[in-house]
Amino acid sequence: MHSFNPDLVKVSSSHFIGGVHVAGQGAALELDVRRPSDNRVYAGLPVADAELVDMAVQNAWQAFKKSNWARQAPRERARIMRRWADLIEADVAQLAALEAVGSTRPIANAVAWDIPFTAEGLRFFAEFADKVGGDVAATRSDALGMTIAEPYGVIGAIAPWNFPLVMASWKIGPALAAGNAVVLKPSELTPFSAIRLAELAIAAGMPPGIFNVIQGDGPTTGDALVRHPRISKVTFTGSTRTGSAIMAACAESGTKPVTLELGGKSPQLVFADAPDLERVAKMVAGAIAGNAGQVCVAGSRLIVQRGVAGQLVEGIAAAFKALRPGHTWSGDTTLSPIISRKDALRIDGVVRRAVEAGASIAAGGALAAVEGEGGYYQPTILTGVQADMEAVRDEIFGPVMTVQVFDDDDEALALGDHPAYGLAAGVHTADIGRALRCARELEAGPVWINRYGRSDDYVLPTGGFKRSGMGKDLGRQSYEANLRYKTVLVDFMRQ
């Protein structure tokens, strides 16, 4: 798709409940929604209060109980989800524009990756519908013991703003394929593409109410959703602080199981024997500059062997220079805006404080100039850092990479370990023994060897250790997490 006029993109400022748009509840409960690219308000967003959240959840519960979504042949549920995926792909022009205009996702990325990835992910989970069930246990010969897999009922899903459609699909895909109903709260910063997703679900034949969307903020809408007594499980992607609050709310109002993908401060370990250092430099650069570093698994800590550190940093800096910041509706943009100008200034503050504490800037280190009032930040490399610096310790969620050097494997692994986070890690080496040792010893959910970042292999789960979360998205594991297991023991009675 070529560049588009953002002023021509129409959005639905509403909730979507029971297969229809539901209007907001008045200006007193409305938020301004701004375009990150230029900071312009382009829509108002209704905020669902506890009463409207109750309406959405009760509607989903009734749909779960009275429609045949959970009781029908699993292959039919899968067919509806595959039709839904086909409609998503066919609607790429509208969906991509909706995704790009109000988020940090450039239109070229939305067309080439976000929309196709969302559709294919739904197809992947649909195929689990008739392939995961219960088991027959070994019991004495005059009895039959079974475990039966059943959907929970209504799943509460809260998606983040950095990849609105993709992250929503990770939540709703496995839950719906398993036979549950879902109430989704998208981020109030990027709320509108989810409405179109729900419209297309109805067009595909999904029963009204099985997939509802409510709009609003965390303290009002999100809290009411996770505490609702009809919500049987919660899945969330976002900050560690918010995830902790959600887990506490689920304990107080349930207890309810949770899946949490939270913050990260992921290392990229590069050894001197890494094949093709030029290729590695581009990969490492992409791992922090992609979506302007606004990625949970961003490779924000470069840990490199001393002998190749200078060459690698130069290669990364060169890759950064090739990036072009710009509006998300421009087909030429290769560096995303920061979600808000306030966040861009926050990122700059982290860099300033690192320099004051003794770090040096090897690339970037300032706001990027782009027409309009949006927030953009130059991809930045900080050298000469110490482990206790804020820039090394805390998640920045921006295109800022710190560099630490090591001399041997043990030092590399010690630097790679983070006291709080364990979301992801990368290892670059030609030594398979070293690679496998690192994979064993690094405390992280995914460990990528001679690459960095997820692939389109939906079967591989993702999820963090430590304060980076619990549970898994993607893979068989995320599907099974949306089922509960009942034990049945039958004694054979003779007449």
Short mmCIF file of C-alpha atoms in Angstrom, two decimals:
data_model
loop_
_atom_site.label_atom_id
_atom_site.label_comp_id
_atom_site.label_asym_id
_atom_site.label_seq_id
_atom_site.Cartn_x
_atom_site.Cartn_y
_atom_site.Cartn_z
CA MET A 1 0.00 0.00 0.00
CA HIS A 2 1.22 3.51 -0.84
CA SER A 3 0.95 6.52 1.43
CA PHE A 4 -2.56 7.54 2.46
CA ASN A 5 -4.35 10.61 3.77
CA PRO A 6 -4.92 10.09 7.50
CA ASP A 7 -7.79 12.58 7.56
CA LEU A 8 -9.85 10.27 5.33
CA VAL A 9 -9.68 7.29 7.69
CA LYS A 10 -13.03 6.82 9.44
CA VAL A 11 -13.13 5.22 12.87
CA SER A 12 -15.96 3.80 14.98
CA SER A 13 -15.84 5.47 18.39
CA SER A 14 -17.93 2.85 20.10
CA HIS A 15 -17.97 -0.42 21.94
CA PHE A 16 -18.96 -3.61 20.11
CA ILE A 17 -21.28 -5.83 22.13
CA GLY A 18 -23.55 -8.59 20.93
CA GLY A 19 -22.66 -8.01 17.30
CA VAL A 20 -23.62 -4.32 17.25
CA HIS A 21 -21.99 -0.97 17.96
CA VAL A 22 -22.86 0.45 21.36
CA ALA A 23 -22.47 4.19 21.85
CA GLY A 24 -20.60 5.80 24.69
CA GLN A 25 -22.14 7.22 27.81
CA GLY A 26 -21.56 10.94 27.40
CA ALA A 27 -18.73 13.44 27.05
CA ALA A 28 -17.87 13.17 30.74
CA LEU A 29 -16.64 9.66 30.03
CA GLU A 30 -14.67 10.28 26.84
CA LEU A 31 -10.95 10.33 26.12
CA ASP A 32 -9.11 12.15 23.35
CA VAL A 33 -7.28 9.78 21.02
CA ARG A 34 -4.18 11.25 19.37
CA ARG A 35 -2.16 10.21 16.34
CA PRO A 36 1.42 9.49 17.47
CA SER A 37 2.78 10.71 14.14
CA ASP A 38 1.67 14.34 14.62
CA ASN A 39 0.02 14.46 18.08
CA ARG A 40 -3.34 15.50 16.58
CA VAL A 41 -6.59 14.46 18.25
CA TYR A 42 -8.46 12.46 15.63
CA ALA A 43 -11.27 10.88 17.65
CA GLY A 44 -12.93 10.64 21.02
CA LEU A 45 -13.15 7.36 22.88
CA PRO A 46 -16.01 6.30 25.14
CA VAL A 47 -14.92 4.88 28.49
CA ALA A 48 -16.87 1.84 29.64
CA ASP A 49 -17.78 2.10 33.31
CA ALA A 50 -18.55 -0.89 35.55
CA GLU A 51 -22.16 -0.98 34.37
CA LEU A 52 -21.24 -1.19 30.71
CA VAL A 53 -18.49 -3.71 31.43
CA ASP A 54 -21.11 -5.82 33.19
CA MET A 55 -23.36 -5.53 30.14
CA ALA A 56 -20.56 -6.73 27.83
CA VAL A 57 -19.53 -9.62 30.07
CA GLN A 58 -23.09 -10.78 30.73
CA ASN A 59 -23.77 -10.63 26.99
CA ALA A 60 -20.70 -12.77 26.34
CA TRP A 61 -21.73 -15.21 29.07
CA GLN A 62 -25.21 -15.60 27.57
CA ALA A 63 -23.69 -16.13 24.13
CA PHE A 64 -21.36 -18.75 25.57
CA LYS A 65 -24.25 -20.58 27.27
CA LYS A 66 -26.94 -20.24 24.59
CA SER A 67 -25.11 -20.25 21.26
CA ASN A 68 -23.55 -23.45 20.02
CA TRP A 69 -20.05 -21.95 19.84
CA ALA A 70 -18.59 -24.27 22.48
CA ARG A 71 -20.91 -27.24 21.84
CA GLN A 72 -20.76 -27.50 18.06
CA ALA A 73 -18.41 -29.79 16.20
CA PRO A 74 -14.92 -28.29 16.66
CA ARG A 75 -14.29 -28.37 12.92
CA GLU A 76 -17.21 -25.99 12.40
CA ARG A 77 -15.73 -23.56 14.92
CA ALA A 78 -12.46 -23.85 13.02
CA ARG A 79 -14.22 -23.17 9.70
CA ILE A 80 -15.69 -19.93 11.04
CA MET A 81 -12.29 -18.81 12.29
CA ARG A 82 -10.70 -19.62 8.94
CA ARG A 83 -13.38 -17.57 7.15
CA TRP A 84 -12.63 -14.77 9.60
CA ALA A 85 -8.94 -14.95 8.72
CA ASP A 86 -9.79 -14.82 5.01
CA LEU A 87 -11.92 -11.70 5.56
CA ILE A 88 -9.10 -10.06 7.50
CA GLU A 89 -6.67 -10.62 4.63
CA ALA A 90 -9.20 -9.35 2.10
CA ASP A 91 -9.77 -6.23 4.21
CA VAL A 92 -6.07 -5.36 4.38
CA ALA A 93 -6.54 -1.86 2.91
CA GLN A 94 -9.00 -0.75 5.58
CA LEU A 95 -7.44 -2.62 8.48
CA ALA A 96 -3.90 -1.49 7.69
CA ALA A 97 -4.95 2.15 7.48
CA LEU A 98 -6.85 1.86 10.78
CA GLU A 99 -3.81 0.25 12.37
CA ALA A 100 -1.31 2.76 11.00
CA VAL A 101 -3.16 6.02 11.48
CA GLY A 102 -3.40 5.84 15.25
CA SER A 103 -0.47 3.64 16.24
CA THR A 104 3.30 3.42 15.80
CA ARG A 105 3.02 0.91 12.96
CA PRO A 106 4.07 2.36 9.56
CA ILE A 107 1.65 1.52 6.78
CA ALA A 108 4.22 -0.59 4.91
CA ASN A 109 4.72 -2.77 8.00
CA ALA A 110 1.01 -3.05 8.67
CA VAL A 111 0.34 -4.24 5.12
CA ALA A 112 3.31 -6.58 4.82
CA TRP A 113 3.31 -8.10 8.30
CA ASP A 114 0.70 -7.06 10.90
CA ILE A 115 -2.43 -7.93 8.93
CA PRO A 116 -1.15 -11.19 7.36
CA PHE A 117 0.35 -12.29 10.69
CA THR A 118 -2.94 -11.65 12.47
CA ALA A 119 -4.91 -13.66 9.91
CA GLU A 120 -2.50 -16.59 9.84
CA GLY A 121 -2.37 -16.69 13.63
CA LEU A 122 -6.14 -17.15 13.78
CA ARG A 123 -5.85 -20.00 11.26
CA PHE A 124 -3.14 -21.61 13.37
CA PHE A 125 -5.24 -21.61 16.53
CA ALA A 126 -8.35 -22.72 14.67
CA GLU A 127 -6.57 -25.96 13.79
CA PHE A 128 -6.28 -26.84 17.48
CA ALA A 129 -10.06 -26.96 17.86
CA ASP A 130 -10.32 -30.71 17.21
CA LYS A 131 -6.78 -31.76 18.04
CA VAL A 132 -6.50 -31.18 21.78
CA GLY A 133 -8.88 -33.00 24.10
CA GLY A 134 -8.79 -35.10 27.24
CA ASP A 135 -7.20 -38.43 28.13
CA VAL A 136 -8.30 -41.87 29.25
CA ALA A 137 -6.42 -42.87 32.37
CA ALA A 138 -5.15 -46.29 33.36
CA THR A 139 -7.61 -47.61 35.96
CA ARG A 140 -8.82 -51.01 37.10
CA SER A 141 -10.71 -53.01 34.48
CA ASP A 142 -14.20 -52.37 35.88
CA ALA A 143 -13.85 -48.57 35.84
CA LEU A 144 -13.12 -45.82 33.34
CA GLY A 145 -11.14 -42.73 34.30
CA MET A 146 -11.06 -39.70 32.00
CA THR A 147 -9.93 -36.10 31.91
CA ILE A 148 -12.18 -33.87 29.82
CA ALA A 149 -11.00 -30.52 28.42
CA GLU A 150 -13.60 -27.76 28.64
CA PRO A 151 -13.55 -24.01 27.88
CA TYR A 152 -13.56 -21.69 30.88
CA GLY A 153 -16.47 -19.55 29.73
CA VAL A 154 -15.66 -15.86 29.29
CA ILE A 155 -12.03 -14.76 28.96
CA GLY A 156 -11.05 -11.17 29.74
CA ALA A 157 -8.32 -9.97 27.37
CA ILE A 158 -6.35 -6.72 27.59
CA ALA A 159 -4.09 -5.90 24.63
CA PRO A 160 -1.25 -3.34 24.45
CA TRP A 161 -0.79 -0.42 22.07
CA ASN A 162 2.52 -1.35 20.40
CA PHE A 163 1.13 -4.04 18.03
CA PRO A 164 -2.63 -3.61 18.45
CA LEU A 165 -3.98 -6.26 16.05
CA VAL A 166 -1.20 -8.81 16.42
CA MET A 167 -1.28 -8.74 20.22
CA ALA A 168 -5.10 -8.92 20.22
CA SER A 169 -4.96 -12.00 18.00
CA TRP A 170 -2.60 -13.71 20.45
CA LYS A 171 -5.25 -13.25 23.13
CA ILE A 172 -8.46 -13.95 21.28
CA GLY A 173 -7.27 -16.64 18.84
CA PRO A 174 -6.57 -19.48 21.31
CA ALA A 175 -9.44 -18.50 23.60
CA LEU A 176 -12.05 -18.58 20.82
CA ALA A 177 -10.67 -21.72 19.20
CA ALA A 178 -10.99 -23.48 22.57
CA GLY A 179 -14.70 -22.57 22.67
CA ASN A 180 -14.63 -19.60 25.04
CA ALA A 181 -16.25 -16.20 24.62
CA VAL A 182 -13.92 -13.19 24.85
CA VAL A 183 -14.32 -9.62 26.04
CA LEU A 184 -11.37 -7.60 24.72
CA LYS A 185 -10.22 -4.22 25.99
CA PRO A 186 -7.75 -2.75 23.50
CA SER A 187 -5.43 0.01 24.61
CA GLU A 188 -7.11 3.39 24.84
CA LEU A 189 -4.19 4.73 22.78
CA THR A 190 -4.88 2.41 19.80
CA PRO A 191 -8.51 1.35 20.10
CA PHE A 192 -10.12 1.31 16.68
CA SER A 193 -8.71 -1.56 14.63
CA ALA A 194 -10.14 -4.00 17.19
CA ILE A 195 -13.66 -2.82 16.34
CA ARG A 196 -13.12 -3.68 12.68
CA LEU A 197 -11.75 -7.06 13.74
CA ALA A 198 -14.97 -7.74 15.66
CA GLU A 199 -17.13 -6.64 12.72
CA LEU A 200 -15.35 -9.13 10.48
CA ALA A 201 -15.87 -11.91 13.04
CA ILE A 202 -19.64 -11.41 12.77
CA ALA A 203 -19.39 -11.37 8.96
CA ALA A 204 -17.56 -14.72 9.14
CA GLY A 205 -20.43 -16.30 11.07
CA MET A 206 -19.27 -16.02 14.67
CA PRO A 207 -22.31 -15.85 17.00
CA PRO A 208 -22.99 -12.33 18.34
CA GLY A 209 -21.57 -11.86 21.82
CA ILE A 210 -18.83 -14.46 21.50
CA PHE A 211 -16.32 -11.68 20.76
CA ASN A 212 -17.11 -8.33 22.38
CA VAL A 213 -14.92 -5.21 22.50
CA ILE A 214 -15.11 -2.60 25.23
CA GLN A 215 -13.24 0.69 25.14
CA GLY A 216 -11.72 2.57 28.03
CA ASP A 217 -8.77 3.07 30.32
CA GLY A 218 -7.13 0.74 32.82
CA PRO A 219 -8.30 2.13 36.18
CA THR A 220 -11.97 2.30 35.15
CA THR A 221 -12.60 -0.24 32.40
CA GLY A 222 -9.72 -2.68 32.77
CA ASP A 223 -10.13 -3.03 36.53
CA ALA A 224 -13.89 -3.64 36.22
CA LEU A 225 -13.23 -6.27 33.54
CA VAL A 226 -10.68 -8.34 35.44
CA ARG A 227 -12.73 -8.20 38.65
CA HIS A 228 -16.03 -9.21 37.04
CA PRO A 229 -17.33 -12.46 38.59
CA ARG A 230 -18.20 -13.91 35.18
CA ILE A 231 -14.64 -13.51 33.90
CA SER A 232 -13.00 -16.89 34.46
CA LYS A 233 -9.49 -16.14 33.16
CA VAL A 234 -7.50 -13.01 32.25
CA THR A 235 -4.79 -12.58 29.63
CA PHE A 236 -2.74 -9.37 29.51
CA THR A 237 0.30 -7.95 27.75
CA GLY A 238 1.84 -4.76 29.09
CA SER A 239 4.01 -3.36 31.85
CA THR A 240 5.17 -5.35 34.85
CA ARG A 241 3.57 -2.86 37.22
CA THR A 242 0.15 -3.19 35.59
CA GLY A 243 0.51 -6.97 35.34
CA SER A 244 1.15 -7.16 39.07
CA ALA A 245 -1.98 -5.09 39.75
CA ILE A 246 -4.04 -7.36 37.47
CA MET A 247 -2.74 -10.48 39.19
CA ALA A 248 -3.71 -9.02 42.58
CA ALA A 249 -7.16 -8.09 41.30
CA CYS A 250 -7.67 -11.61 39.95
CA ALA A 251 -6.68 -13.06 43.31
CA GLU A 252 -9.08 -10.77 45.15
CA SER A 253 -12.02 -11.42 42.82
CA GLY A 254 -11.56 -15.08 41.99
CA THR A 255 -9.18 -16.58 42.20
CA LYS A 256 -8.66 -16.56 38.43
CA PRO A 257 -5.78 -17.85 36.32
CA VAL A 258 -3.79 -15.26 34.43
CA THR A 259 -1.46 -15.17 31.45
CA LEU A 260 0.92 -12.22 31.68
CA GLU A 261 3.50 -11.09 29.14
CA LEU A 262 5.23 -8.19 30.84
CA GLY A 263 8.34 -6.02 30.66
CA GLY A 264 11.78 -6.96 29.47
CA LYS A 265 15.38 -5.84 29.33
CA SER A 266 16.65 -8.44 26.91
CA PRO A 267 20.35 -9.08 26.23
CA GLN A 268 22.02 -9.74 22.89
CA LEU A 269 25.27 -11.66 23.45
CA VAL A 270 27.74 -11.40 20.56
CA PHE A 271 30.91 -13.51 20.65
CA ALA A 272 34.01 -12.79 18.58
CA ASP A 273 33.48 -15.92 16.48
CA ALA A 274 29.98 -14.86 15.36
CA PRO A 275 29.70 -15.51 11.62
CA ASP A 276 29.43 -12.45 9.37
CA LEU A 277 29.70 -9.53 11.79
CA GLU A 278 28.13 -7.19 9.24
CA ARG A 279 24.99 -9.32 9.18
CA VAL A 280 25.00 -9.48 12.98
CA ALA A 281 25.25 -5.67 13.19
CA LYS A 282 22.14 -5.23 11.04
CA MET A 283 20.27 -7.83 13.06
CA VAL A 284 21.24 -6.29 16.39
CA ALA A 285 20.24 -2.85 15.09
CA GLY A 286 16.85 -4.13 13.97
CA ALA A 287 16.26 -5.73 17.36
CA ILE A 288 16.28 -2.33 19.07
CA ALA A 289 15.15 0.02 16.28
CA GLY A 290 12.15 -2.04 15.14
CA ASN A 291 8.94 -0.16 16.06
CA ALA A 292 11.33 2.43 17.54
CA GLY A 293 12.23 0.06 20.36
CA GLN A 294 8.62 -0.13 21.53
CA VAL A 295 8.70 -3.91 21.71
CA CYS A 296 8.59 -6.03 24.87
CA VAL A 297 11.39 -8.28 23.60
CA ALA A 298 13.54 -5.44 22.21
CA GLY A 299 17.22 -6.37 22.40
CA SER A 300 18.13 -3.35 24.48
CA ARG A 301 21.34 -4.66 26.10
CA LEU A 302 24.22 -5.43 23.74
CA ILE A 303 26.83 -7.61 25.46
CA VAL A 304 29.76 -8.05 23.09
CA GLN A 305 33.21 -9.65 23.29
CA ARG A 306 35.89 -7.01 23.65
CA GLY A 307 37.83 -7.81 20.48
CA VAL A 308 34.92 -7.07 18.14
CA ALA A 309 33.07 -4.44 20.16
CA GLY A 310 34.30 -1.40 18.23
CA GLN A 311 33.61 -2.93 14.82
CA LEU A 312 30.15 -4.09 15.84
CA VAL A 313 29.14 -0.74 17.32
CA GLU A 314 30.25 1.00 14.12
CA GLY A 315 28.15 -1.41 12.06
CA ILE A 316 25.07 -0.85 14.22
CA ALA A 317 25.49 2.92 14.01
CA ALA A 318 25.69 2.67 10.22
CA ALA A 319 22.47 0.63 10.14
CA PHE A 320 20.75 3.28 12.28
CA LYS A 321 21.72 6.02 9.83
CA ALA A 322 19.81 4.27 7.04
CA LEU A 323 16.51 4.52 8.93
CA ARG A 324 14.03 7.21 7.96
CA PRO A 325 11.71 8.58 10.65
CA GLY A 326 8.33 9.74 9.44
CA HIS A 327 4.57 9.62 9.70
CA THR A 328 3.02 6.17 9.83
CA TRP A 329 0.86 6.99 6.79
CA SER A 330 3.93 7.57 4.63
CA GLY A 331 5.06 4.58 2.60
CA ASP A 332 8.70 5.72 2.96
CA THR A 333 8.83 5.62 6.76
CA THR A 334 11.25 3.07 8.24
CA LEU A 335 11.50 4.44 11.80
CA SER A 336 8.29 4.63 13.81
CA PRO A 337 7.20 7.53 15.98
CA ILE A 338 7.20 7.17 19.74
CA ILE A 339 3.66 6.59 21.03
CA SER A 340 3.52 10.15 22.42
CA ARG A 341 5.71 13.22 22.62
CA LYS A 342 5.65 12.86 26.40
CA ASP A 343 7.20 9.41 26.06
CA ALA A 344 9.80 10.69 23.62
CA LEU A 345 10.86 13.28 26.21
CA ARG A 346 10.90 10.57 28.88
CA ILE A 347 13.28 8.49 26.73
CA ASP A 348 15.50 11.53 26.20
CA GLY A 349 15.60 12.03 29.96
CA VAL A 350 16.91 8.50 30.46
CA VAL A 351 19.68 9.15 27.93
CA ARG A 352 20.60 12.50 29.51
CA ARG A 353 20.87 10.95 32.96
CA ALA A 354 23.05 8.12 31.61
CA VAL A 355 25.45 10.64 30.10
CA GLU A 356 25.54 12.59 33.36
CA ALA A 357 26.43 9.33 35.13
CA GLY A 358 29.39 8.72 32.81
CA ALA A 359 28.02 7.01 29.70
CA SER A 360 28.99 8.09 26.17
CA ILE A 361 26.74 8.44 23.13
CA ALA A 362 28.08 6.45 20.16
CA ALA A 363 25.02 7.13 17.97
CA GLY A 364 21.80 9.13 18.18
CA GLY A 365 21.03 10.54 21.57
CA ALA A 366 18.42 13.16 20.65
CA LEU A 367 14.90 13.73 19.41
CA ALA A 368 14.47 13.31 15.65
CA ALA A 369 13.02 16.21 13.68
CA VAL A 370 9.82 15.32 11.79
CA GLU A 371 7.09 17.66 10.60
CA GLY A 372 4.30 18.05 13.15
CA GLU A 373 4.12 17.72 16.92
CA GLY A 374 4.69 13.99 17.19
CA GLY A 375 7.48 12.44 19.20
CA TYR A 376 10.41 10.78 17.41
CA TYR A 377 13.70 9.59 18.83
CA GLN A 378 16.96 8.78 17.10
CA PRO A 379 18.16 5.18 17.55
CA THR A 380 20.79 5.53 20.24
CA ILE A 381 23.86 3.61 21.42
CA LEU A 382 25.20 4.21 24.93
CA THR A 383 28.72 2.95 25.70
CA GLY A 384 30.71 3.11 28.93
CA VAL A 385 27.68 2.15 31.00
CA GLN A 386 27.56 0.52 34.43
CA ALA A 387 25.15 -2.22 35.52
CA ASP A 388 23.47 -0.02 38.12
CA MET A 389 22.60 2.76 35.66
CA GLU A 390 18.92 3.35 34.96
CA ALA A 391 19.52 2.88 31.22
CA VAL A 392 20.90 -0.63 31.83
CA ARG A 393 18.58 -1.62 34.65
CA ASP A 394 15.13 -0.38 33.61
CA GLU A 395 12.97 -0.98 30.56
CA ILE A 396 13.09 2.16 28.40
CA PHE A 397 10.62 1.12 25.67
CA GLY A 398 12.40 3.22 23.10
CA PRO A 399 15.27 2.85 20.58
CA VAL A 400 18.07 3.02 23.15
CA MET A 401 20.73 0.31 23.38
CA THR A 402 23.41 0.01 26.04
CA VAL A 403 26.76 -1.68 25.33
CA GLN A 404 28.75 -3.78 27.80
CA VAL A 405 31.90 -5.75 26.91
CA PHE A 406 33.17 -9.09 28.17
CA ASP A 407 36.28 -11.24 27.89
CA ASP A 408 35.05 -14.80 28.47
CA ASP A 409 31.89 -16.87 28.46
CA ASP A 410 31.28 -16.73 32.19
CA GLU A 411 31.48 -12.95 32.17
CA ALA A 412 29.08 -12.81 29.21
CA LEU A 413 26.51 -14.93 31.01
CA ALA A 414 26.89 -12.93 34.21
CA LEU A 415 26.25 -9.70 32.32
CA GLY A 416 23.37 -11.29 30.42
CA ASP A 417 21.53 -12.16 33.60
CA HIS A 418 19.10 -9.47 34.81
CA PRO A 419 17.92 -9.34 38.43
CA ALA A 420 14.28 -8.67 37.51
CA TYR A 421 13.56 -9.46 33.86
CA GLY A 422 13.81 -12.60 31.77
CA LEU A 423 11.66 -12.08 28.69
CA ALA A 424 14.02 -12.96 25.81
CA ALA A 425 17.68 -13.22 24.85
CA GLY A 426 19.86 -13.52 21.75
CA VAL A 427 23.18 -15.33 21.28
CA HIS A 428 25.49 -14.94 18.28
CA THR A 429 28.29 -17.49 17.97
CA ALA A 430 29.66 -20.15 15.61
CA ASP A 431 30.30 -22.54 18.52
CA ILE A 432 27.28 -24.82 18.94
CA GLY A 433 28.43 -25.96 22.37
CA ARG A 434 28.67 -22.36 23.57
CA ALA A 435 25.29 -21.56 22.03
CA LEU A 436 23.59 -24.44 23.83
CA ARG A 437 25.28 -23.61 27.11
CA CYS A 438 24.00 -20.05 26.84
CA ALA A 439 20.52 -21.31 25.97
CA ARG A 440 20.59 -23.47 29.09
CA GLU A 441 21.91 -20.84 31.47
CA LEU A 442 20.16 -17.67 30.34
CA GLU A 443 16.95 -17.14 32.29
CA ALA A 444 14.62 -16.13 29.48
CA GLY A 445 11.54 -17.54 27.77
CA PRO A 446 12.77 -17.58 24.16
CA VAL A 447 16.51 -17.70 23.46
CA TRP A 448 17.37 -16.97 19.83
CA ILE A 449 20.63 -18.34 18.40
CA ASN A 450 22.26 -16.44 15.50
CA ARG A 451 19.06 -14.46 15.03
CA TYR A 452 16.96 -12.11 17.11
CA GLY A 453 13.20 -11.93 17.19
CA ARG A 454 10.21 -14.13 16.60
CA SER A 455 9.55 -15.93 13.35
CA ASP A 456 6.23 -16.87 11.78
CA ASP A 457 6.43 -20.25 13.50
CA TYR A 458 3.26 -19.89 15.55
CA VAL A 459 3.89 -23.26 17.17
CA LEU A 460 6.77 -21.80 19.21
CA PRO A 461 5.45 -20.28 22.45
CA THR A 462 6.62 -17.00 23.88
CA GLY A 463 6.58 -15.76 27.45
CA GLY A 464 8.97 -14.62 30.13
CA PHE A 465 10.58 -15.67 33.38
CA LYS A 466 10.96 -13.68 36.62
CA ARG A 467 9.05 -10.38 36.54
CA SER A 468 8.62 -10.65 32.78
CA GLY A 469 5.45 -12.63 33.27
CA MET A 470 3.88 -16.05 33.52
CA GLY A 471 2.20 -18.36 31.06
CA LYS A 472 2.68 -18.43 27.30
CA ASP A 473 1.33 -16.75 24.21
CA LEU A 474 1.44 -18.65 20.91
CA GLY A 475 2.05 -22.38 20.63
CA ARG A 476 0.04 -25.31 21.89
CA GLN A 477 0.66 -24.04 25.41
CA SER A 478 -1.44 -20.90 24.91
CA TYR A 479 -4.32 -22.95 23.51
CA GLU A 480 -4.27 -25.39 26.42
CA ALA A 481 -4.18 -22.47 28.88
CA ASN A 482 -7.68 -21.56 27.70
CA LEU A 483 -9.06 -24.95 28.75
CA ARG A 484 -9.83 -26.35 32.18
CA TYR A 485 -9.68 -30.06 32.85
CA LYS A 486 -12.38 -32.10 34.56
CA THR A 487 -11.78 -35.59 35.95
CA VAL A 488 -14.49 -38.22 35.43
CA LEU A 489 -14.34 -41.68 37.06
CA VAL A 490 -17.00 -44.23 36.15
CA ASP A 491 -17.55 -47.56 37.91
CA PHE A 492 -19.18 -50.21 35.72
CA MET A 493 -22.38 -51.42 37.39
CA ARG A 494 -23.64 -54.91 36.63
CA GLN A 495 -27.39 -55.50 36.57
#
